[in-house]
XYZ file of C-alpha atoms in Angstrom:
549
model
C 0.000 0.000 0.000
C 1.469 3.405 -0.867
C 2.768 5.664 1.856
C 1.423 9.215 1.843
C 4.700 11.019 2.495
C 5.428 14.702 2.340
C 6.589 14.334 -1.266
C 3.097 13.396 -2.404
C 0.958 14.786 0.435
C 1.875 18.403 -0.115
C 1.004 18.146 -3.782
C -2.263 16.518 -2.812
C -2.713 19.210 -0.197
C -2.313 21.933 -2.809
C -4.630 20.161 -5.231
C -7.360 19.666 -2.637
C -7.403 23.389 -2.000
C -8.703 24.098 -5.457
C -12.360 23.866 -4.465
C -12.149 27.177 -2.601
C -8.827 28.635 -3.717
C -6.746 28.386 -6.829
C -3.374 26.688 -6.745
C -1.862 30.085 -7.437
C -3.454 31.548 -4.305
C -2.089 28.719 -2.181
C 1.306 29.213 -3.780
C 1.149 32.906 -2.918
C 0.342 32.173 0.717
C 3.360 29.882 0.945
C 5.552 32.490 -0.662
C 4.333 35.015 1.891
C 5.328 32.614 4.632
C 8.663 31.352 3.369
C 9.854 34.099 1.016
C 10.597 34.359 -2.669
C 13.418 31.802 -2.550
C 10.956 29.046 -1.723
C 8.633 30.557 -4.297
C 11.138 29.782 -7.025
C 11.302 26.187 -5.823
C 7.559 25.779 -5.448
C 7.035 27.079 -8.978
C 9.017 24.085 -10.158
C 6.824 21.643 -8.219
C 4.321 19.799 -10.417
C 0.951 20.149 -8.712
C -0.732 17.390 -10.688
C 1.644 14.477 -10.354
C 1.750 13.614 -6.659
C 4.800 11.411 -7.033
C 7.187 14.011 -8.399
C 8.375 16.870 -6.259
C 11.846 18.340 -6.575
C 14.381 15.693 -5.683
C 16.770 18.144 -4.029
C 14.267 19.445 -1.473
C 10.978 18.603 0.163
C 8.595 20.910 1.972
C 8.082 20.768 5.717
C 4.711 21.964 6.989
C 5.021 24.844 9.461
C 2.302 23.413 11.729
C 0.403 20.142 12.103
C -2.486 20.158 14.580
C -3.550 16.797 16.021
C -7.210 16.920 16.986
C -10.130 18.634 15.228
C -12.357 19.504 18.171
C -12.996 23.116 19.247
C -9.326 23.572 20.279
C -8.020 22.552 16.852
C -10.742 24.491 15.029
C -10.050 27.711 16.908
C -6.302 27.349 16.356
C -6.868 26.850 12.614
C -9.075 29.969 12.561
C -6.289 32.104 14.011
C -3.482 30.485 12.012
C -5.539 31.291 8.912
C -5.000 34.981 9.563
C -8.029 36.016 11.602
C -6.983 38.664 14.128
C -8.900 40.095 17.129
C -8.917 43.858 17.731
C -10.531 45.990 20.405
C -13.847 47.192 19.010
C -14.019 50.924 18.351
C -16.759 51.685 20.881
C -16.159 48.816 23.321
C -15.616 49.526 27.009
C -14.501 46.581 29.117
C -16.040 46.540 32.626
C -12.567 45.893 34.087
C -11.212 49.439 33.978
C -7.565 48.434 34.494
C -7.704 45.918 31.629
C -9.521 48.425 29.440
C -6.827 51.064 29.967
C -4.190 48.497 28.950
C -6.145 47.664 25.822
C -6.446 51.345 24.929
C -2.650 51.711 25.019
C -2.316 49.579 21.878
C -5.762 49.820 20.312
C -4.203 49.828 16.822
C -2.632 46.400 17.407
C -4.391 43.049 17.321
C -4.415 41.116 20.593
C -2.070 38.599 18.928
C 0.548 41.344 18.606
C 0.321 42.533 22.212
C 2.076 41.443 25.410
C -0.207 38.710 26.757
C 1.567 38.553 30.100
C 1.015 42.278 30.629
C -2.662 42.065 29.668
C -3.241 38.970 31.830
C -1.679 40.412 34.966
C -4.105 40.598 37.883
C -6.979 38.771 36.176
C -8.785 35.945 37.947
C -11.026 33.241 36.546
C -11.914 29.564 36.505
C -8.817 28.515 34.558
C -5.284 28.140 35.880
C -3.911 29.400 32.549
C -3.657 33.222 32.503
C -4.081 33.619 28.730
C -7.242 31.506 28.884
C -8.647 33.826 31.553
C -7.635 36.892 29.508
C -9.222 35.738 26.269
C -12.367 34.592 28.055
C -12.875 37.967 29.724
C -12.423 39.678 26.348
C -14.971 37.398 24.683
C -17.375 37.111 27.656
C -16.774 40.014 30.056
C -17.765 39.254 33.666
C -19.504 36.028 32.608
C -18.860 34.390 35.980
C -20.846 37.168 37.670
C -23.912 36.281 35.611
C -23.605 39.076 33.055
C -24.118 38.613 29.348
C -22.034 41.503 28.074
C -21.041 41.437 24.394
C -17.464 40.717 23.397
C -15.163 43.736 23.273
C -13.399 42.273 20.238
C -14.008 42.356 16.517
C -12.218 40.130 14.033
C -10.388 40.924 10.790
C -9.080 38.479 8.206
C -5.483 39.485 7.436
C -4.343 36.948 4.872
C -0.687 37.938 5.080
C -0.682 36.378 8.564
C -1.723 32.976 7.207
C 0.527 30.161 8.452
C 0.184 26.933 6.401
C -1.057 24.063 8.558
C -3.033 20.843 8.599
C -5.566 19.757 11.209
C -5.870 15.987 11.560
C -8.908 14.384 13.208
C -10.497 10.961 13.544
C -13.953 12.142 12.491
C -15.631 15.297 11.173
C -14.678 18.702 12.621
C -16.037 18.964 16.129
C -14.132 16.035 17.575
C -15.689 14.181 20.498
C -18.854 16.309 20.374
C -20.078 14.038 17.568
C -19.917 11.035 19.914
C -21.609 12.467 22.996
C -24.881 11.189 24.365
C -27.611 13.478 23.077
C -30.144 13.070 25.864
C -28.573 15.645 28.184
C -28.059 19.392 27.980
C -24.536 20.806 27.836
C -23.143 22.063 31.123
C -22.242 25.420 29.562
C -24.474 28.046 27.977
C -24.715 27.954 24.199
C -22.861 31.242 23.803
C -19.996 29.897 25.922
C -19.609 27.035 23.450
C -19.302 29.281 20.408
C -16.094 30.023 18.526
C -14.886 33.472 17.373
C -16.682 35.109 14.478
C -19.941 33.118 14.494
C -22.479 33.584 17.265
C -24.168 30.356 18.237
C -27.595 31.995 18.543
C -27.284 33.467 15.047
C -26.413 30.029 13.664
C -29.381 28.411 15.409
C -31.697 31.090 14.019
C -30.360 30.536 10.503
C -31.240 26.854 10.847
C -34.806 27.783 11.804
C -34.533 25.946 15.100
C -35.896 27.386 18.302
C -33.368 27.815 21.097
C -35.226 26.974 24.291
C -33.221 28.434 27.142
C -29.500 29.106 27.159
C -28.277 25.497 27.332
C -28.297 23.243 24.296
C -27.952 19.630 23.231
C -24.514 18.227 22.365
C -25.582 17.308 18.821
C -26.412 20.966 18.178
C -22.909 21.938 19.256
C -21.390 19.240 17.028
C -23.293 20.536 13.993
C -22.296 24.104 14.826
C -18.577 23.224 14.898
C -18.815 21.338 11.606
C -20.634 24.273 9.994
C -18.126 26.729 11.484
C -15.222 25.117 9.628
C -17.139 25.399 6.369
C -18.459 28.941 6.715
C -15.067 30.269 7.865
C -13.355 28.713 4.842
C -11.139 26.417 6.911
C -11.922 23.120 5.128
C -8.687 23.270 3.143
C -6.759 22.865 6.405
C -8.694 19.832 7.668
C -8.185 16.120 7.001
C -10.856 13.851 8.501
C -10.704 10.128 9.273
C -7.012 10.286 10.135
C -5.436 8.209 12.883
C -1.994 9.060 14.242
C 0.359 6.192 15.058
C 3.634 8.023 15.668
C 4.895 11.541 16.331
C 8.651 11.623 16.717
C 11.363 14.243 16.686
C 13.747 13.445 13.863
C 16.092 15.578 11.804
C 16.545 14.334 8.250
C 18.344 15.662 5.234
C 16.262 13.926 2.604
C 13.654 11.220 2.191
C 14.749 7.935 0.690
C 12.752 6.277 -2.072
C 11.193 3.870 0.407
C 9.807 6.782 2.417
C 11.666 5.716 5.560
C 14.360 8.361 5.468
C 17.699 8.049 7.240
C 19.396 9.504 10.272
C 21.979 12.166 9.637
C 25.371 12.795 11.137
C 26.074 15.326 13.869
C 27.623 17.674 11.323
C 24.580 17.450 9.078
C 22.346 17.897 12.132
C 23.991 21.234 12.909
C 23.498 22.300 9.297
C 19.852 21.222 9.398
C 19.275 23.169 12.598
C 20.599 26.293 10.958
C 18.239 26.079 8.004
C 15.233 28.289 7.620
C 12.563 25.617 7.974
C 13.413 22.880 10.467
C 12.100 19.409 9.898
C 11.539 18.876 13.610
C 8.747 16.309 13.595
C 7.729 13.223 11.670
C 4.021 12.371 11.912
C 2.906 8.925 10.775
C -0.534 7.414 10.637
C -3.253 6.301 8.271
C -6.387 7.721 6.725
C -9.541 5.614 6.548
C -11.239 5.961 3.167
C -14.771 5.229 1.981
C -14.291 1.535 1.247
C -12.894 0.932 4.735
C -9.292 0.564 3.637
C -6.411 2.387 5.324
C -3.941 4.599 3.471
C -0.709 5.179 5.445
C 0.777 8.670 5.468
C 3.911 10.391 6.645
C 4.196 14.147 7.189
C 7.011 16.401 8.342
C 6.360 19.469 10.459
C 8.291 22.236 12.093
C 5.741 22.508 14.912
C 3.099 20.130 16.265
C 0.100 21.248 18.339
C -1.667 18.650 20.488
C -5.411 19.349 20.648
C -6.679 15.817 21.224
C -8.852 16.423 24.266
C -9.008 13.823 27.032
C -12.017 11.660 26.158
C -10.142 8.857 24.378
C -9.668 6.372 27.234
C -12.281 6.046 30.010
C -10.931 5.938 33.547
C -10.800 2.497 35.142
C -11.019 1.330 38.741
C -8.352 -1.307 38.319
C -10.276 -3.872 40.373
C -11.069 -7.550 39.956
C -13.828 -8.319 37.448
C -13.921 -4.898 35.819
C -13.836 -6.485 32.359
C -17.025 -8.498 32.830
C -19.574 -7.656 30.095
C -22.087 -6.195 32.568
C -19.602 -3.417 33.500
C -19.775 -0.344 31.213
C -17.238 2.487 31.041
C -19.076 5.135 29.027
C -22.361 6.988 29.327
C -23.374 6.334 25.673
C -22.943 2.559 26.163
C -25.033 2.675 29.301
C -27.636 4.932 27.675
C -27.928 2.548 24.729
C -28.539 -0.381 27.075
C -31.256 1.580 28.871
C -32.918 2.764 25.656
C -33.057 -0.811 24.318
C -34.955 -1.806 27.450
C -32.280 -4.229 28.641
C -32.419 -2.886 32.216
C -36.070 -1.875 32.478
C -38.116 -3.979 34.913
C -35.056 -5.532 36.535
C -35.334 -6.128 40.261
C -31.622 -5.664 40.823
C -30.199 -2.124 40.776
C -27.651 -0.561 38.492
C -24.360 0.469 40.096
C -23.110 3.930 39.036
C -19.584 4.865 40.135
C -18.452 8.513 40.131
C -19.376 11.935 41.491
C -19.034 14.105 38.398
C -21.536 15.379 35.885
C -21.276 12.345 33.595
C -22.163 10.091 36.527
C -25.029 12.456 37.348
C -26.238 12.147 33.736
C -26.249 8.363 34.123
C -28.244 8.661 37.368
C -30.810 10.857 35.609
C -30.984 8.452 32.670
C -31.644 5.472 34.931
C -33.994 7.380 37.220
C -36.165 8.630 34.347
C -36.456 5.053 33.029
C -37.457 3.587 36.409
C -34.176 1.713 36.806
C -33.115 1.531 40.497
C -29.664 2.977 41.230
C -26.810 2.359 43.668
C -24.577 5.431 43.446
C -21.036 4.974 44.798
C -18.458 7.746 45.183
C -15.376 8.366 47.334
C -16.076 11.945 48.403
C -18.173 13.230 51.284
C -21.398 14.904 50.186
C -20.170 18.083 51.889
C -16.882 18.123 49.971
C -16.484 21.659 48.551
C -14.722 20.222 45.482
C -17.877 18.486 44.250
C -18.867 20.037 40.916
C -22.460 20.521 42.104
C -21.212 23.123 44.594
C -20.093 25.277 41.665
C -23.373 25.225 39.715
C -26.194 27.734 40.358
C -29.394 25.896 41.269
C -31.625 27.944 38.957
C -29.501 27.199 35.901
C -28.845 23.514 36.590
C -31.908 22.137 38.396
C -31.456 18.555 37.157
C -27.949 18.277 38.566
C -29.038 19.740 41.895
C -31.804 17.152 41.964
C -29.109 14.456 41.793
C -27.045 16.226 44.458
C -30.092 16.456 46.712
C -30.610 12.690 46.387
C -26.898 12.090 47.074
C -27.285 13.998 50.360
C -30.689 12.767 51.530
C -30.940 9.194 50.248
C -27.709 7.678 51.517
C -27.318 4.095 52.702
C -27.326 3.193 56.389
C -26.817 -0.126 58.151
C -30.255 -0.091 59.723
C -32.104 0.344 56.411
C -32.386 -1.465 53.121
C -31.791 -0.057 49.651
C -34.357 2.500 48.622
C -36.599 1.556 45.719
C -35.332 4.152 43.255
C -31.964 5.519 44.396
C -29.451 4.956 47.184
C -26.164 6.812 47.549
C -22.979 5.405 49.090
C -20.740 8.364 49.986
C -17.134 7.594 50.954
C -17.309 4.105 49.429
C -15.328 2.384 46.711
C -15.637 -0.820 44.695
C -13.418 -3.695 45.795
C -14.408 -6.209 43.122
C -16.990 -7.375 40.605
C -17.955 -11.052 40.582
C -19.031 -13.287 37.696
C -22.472 -13.808 39.267
C -23.090 -10.046 38.773
C -22.393 -9.131 42.358
C -20.126 -6.330 43.559
C -18.247 -5.800 46.807
C -18.251 -2.282 48.242
C -16.112 -0.979 51.097
C -16.439 2.191 53.164
C -13.708 4.279 54.805
C -13.994 2.201 57.991
C -13.269 -1.010 56.096
C -16.800 -2.356 56.330
C -17.754 -4.426 53.264
C -21.129 -4.926 51.660
C -22.182 -7.185 48.751
C -24.960 -6.342 46.278
C -26.494 -8.119 43.295
C -26.590 -5.924 40.175
C -28.294 -5.789 36.801
C -25.375 -3.725 35.412
C -22.606 -1.345 36.441
C -21.230 1.802 34.822
C -17.889 3.309 35.871
C -17.738 7.055 35.119
C -14.672 8.402 36.901
C -13.208 10.591 34.179
C -11.103 9.811 31.143
C -7.554 10.075 29.858
C -6.146 11.185 26.510
C -4.714 8.546 24.218
C -1.196 9.802 23.519
C 0.186 6.436 22.459
C 1.724 8.067 19.385
C 4.197 9.928 21.620
C 7.139 8.419 23.432
C 6.304 7.206 26.949
C 2.609 7.675 26.075
C 3.256 11.395 26.525
C 3.774 10.994 30.288
C 7.099 12.828 30.144
C 5.240 16.008 29.148
C 3.239 16.186 32.375
C 3.977 17.969 35.612
C 4.598 14.505 37.081
C 6.339 12.406 34.432
C 5.643 9.172 36.323
C 1.870 9.515 35.904
C -0.441 9.499 32.848
C -1.632 12.834 31.473
C -5.006 13.866 32.928
C -6.976 17.093 32.701
C -7.105 17.790 36.425
C -4.444 15.704 38.132
C -1.519 15.821 35.726
C -1.944 18.143 32.724
C 0.784 18.776 30.165
C 3.295 21.272 31.567
C 3.393 24.308 29.298
C 4.762 27.820 29.167
C 1.926 29.917 30.567
C 1.901 32.385 27.670
C 2.996 30.402 24.581
C 1.489 26.969 25.399
C 4.741 25.373 24.260
C 5.582 22.217 26.183
C 8.209 22.897 28.829
C 9.904 19.571 28.137
C 9.711 19.568 24.332
C 10.456 22.534 22.083
C 8.215 23.105 19.032
C 5.510 20.964 20.606
C 2.405 22.784 21.846
C -0.624 21.628 23.816
C -3.989 23.261 24.420
C -7.496 22.511 25.638
C -8.208 19.742 28.156
C -4.614 18.490 27.874
C -3.518 21.592 29.784
C -6.461 21.660 32.186
C -8.935 23.761 30.173
C -11.916 21.442 30.005
C -14.453 24.124 29.090
C -14.728 25.539 25.565
C -14.781 29.018 27.110
C -11.148 28.688 28.134
C -9.551 26.502 25.467
C -9.741 29.430 23.023
C -6.972 31.097 25.007
C -4.656 28.290 23.971
C -5.202 29.155 20.321
C -4.281 32.766 21.101
C -1.085 31.799 22.939
C 0.094 29.370 20.253
C -0.706 31.771 17.410
C 1.188 34.642 19.038
C 4.223 32.425 19.626
C 4.284 31.163 16.028
C 3.652 34.642 14.614
C 6.659 36.008 16.519
C 8.854 33.178 15.253
C 7.577 33.714 11.724
C 8.702 37.352 11.879
C 12.077 36.306 13.269
C 12.573 33.782 10.469
C 11.612 36.285 7.790
C 14.131 38.722 9.270
C 16.793 35.980 9.307
C 15.871 35.075 5.734
C 16.446 38.654 4.577
C 19.763 38.817 6.420
C 20.939 35.657 4.654
C 19.949 36.997 1.288
C 17.445 34.196 0.679
C 19.933 31.322 1.044
C 18.682 29.926 4.317
C 15.713 27.941 3.118
C 15.810 24.163 3.585
């Protein structure tokens, strides 16, 4: 089977652009990025025959983005040249921030000092740029206000940085796989991306928006439409699966596509060239007939935007792989909707104290399926997510929390008919006869017969394509990457990985699990790459156009 290497993929990439842009326009954007010297080389590249690029050079993509959810989409939007400016009549309610913005009103936010603008701001993200961008897009949102954004956007095509966004499914990422029976935790306008208001999109589709919260499938359709209406399709490749991302300097690609290592002397020369071939990305693309086409790309920079929903969290206990134990809400919801659990005398065990577990409780409860709800925390724990949600906006989740507090198990009572909570308990084991063993903090054990169990204790990203499963990128390199416990360690203002140059991470991988805040990652990465682009152009001019790889 042929390998889709950079020699053929870039030609294919150019050719696929032709539905919205001419090959000449794409050529011009590359010339703007790399300079006229590359332009002379690109002119010699045949754009029709994928197998024949210049033998003495091959193009390295400036950026490859892995993940096509809202993080990857927003990054593509900004890499495509869209720039945010302070609106002419906007007044930010934070007077100190507003005075800072006024100092450089003529500059886009991308061209300003993000550390200076972020100083003193507070919000629900630990990343200062995320808090900054959120307060510009949704001023004082956490105080219940619905102020308009103080930004307006301009498309400045000379800022375009060539890039590809690779995703397993259509643009929108994991939103296309979410259970549709529950409302999103965030308001619809908090889920929107720059330049297209969610409410305007809903109105254009002639659908009524009942309340401020929406269904996940609506969000998925919005993200897919966003890529199209913003003209970003040329940057996206769907149905792609990454198998390897490795740092490797190479001087040329051999005929077999494998390439070869280069000597230390050649490595120093390669490092000094204008475009560094820092990363090799391998994988395959699934096509219509189900077959897999391998590919190999080279990139100067890689941005990780995979999210963290790939691998469900596991308890690591005996019997967890029995078929009656589920590890995802959609699986459990499907079993309920097919009537497999309705009318069963034995309860369903739900493990977890987050919103996904609460969704499962609501699903079972509304279908008259009795529930045993097990979680490690005390019901008074201030870290419980329910403590952070206003009752008026999230009544269904507060209904679950109320049951967690008032319908807990005690030794002198039996299970309640509809729902019984087990605070400060954990699962010791599942047995083949569909029984489970629970244990409380005092060591007391209890055995229950179940009709099913669903473990919803969070999820982890699948970074198997990186060395050490990506663990070395985390704050604690001995643990897997997780959104809350061990996110990727990044520079606070560029989102570049502390332990790996030219590798960036954004979104849930760095702790920003809400769409509101992941947009700040796109801002940080874009500013960093824009600065480096200017530096390289300056270096290119100094070298008289001889520095290009």
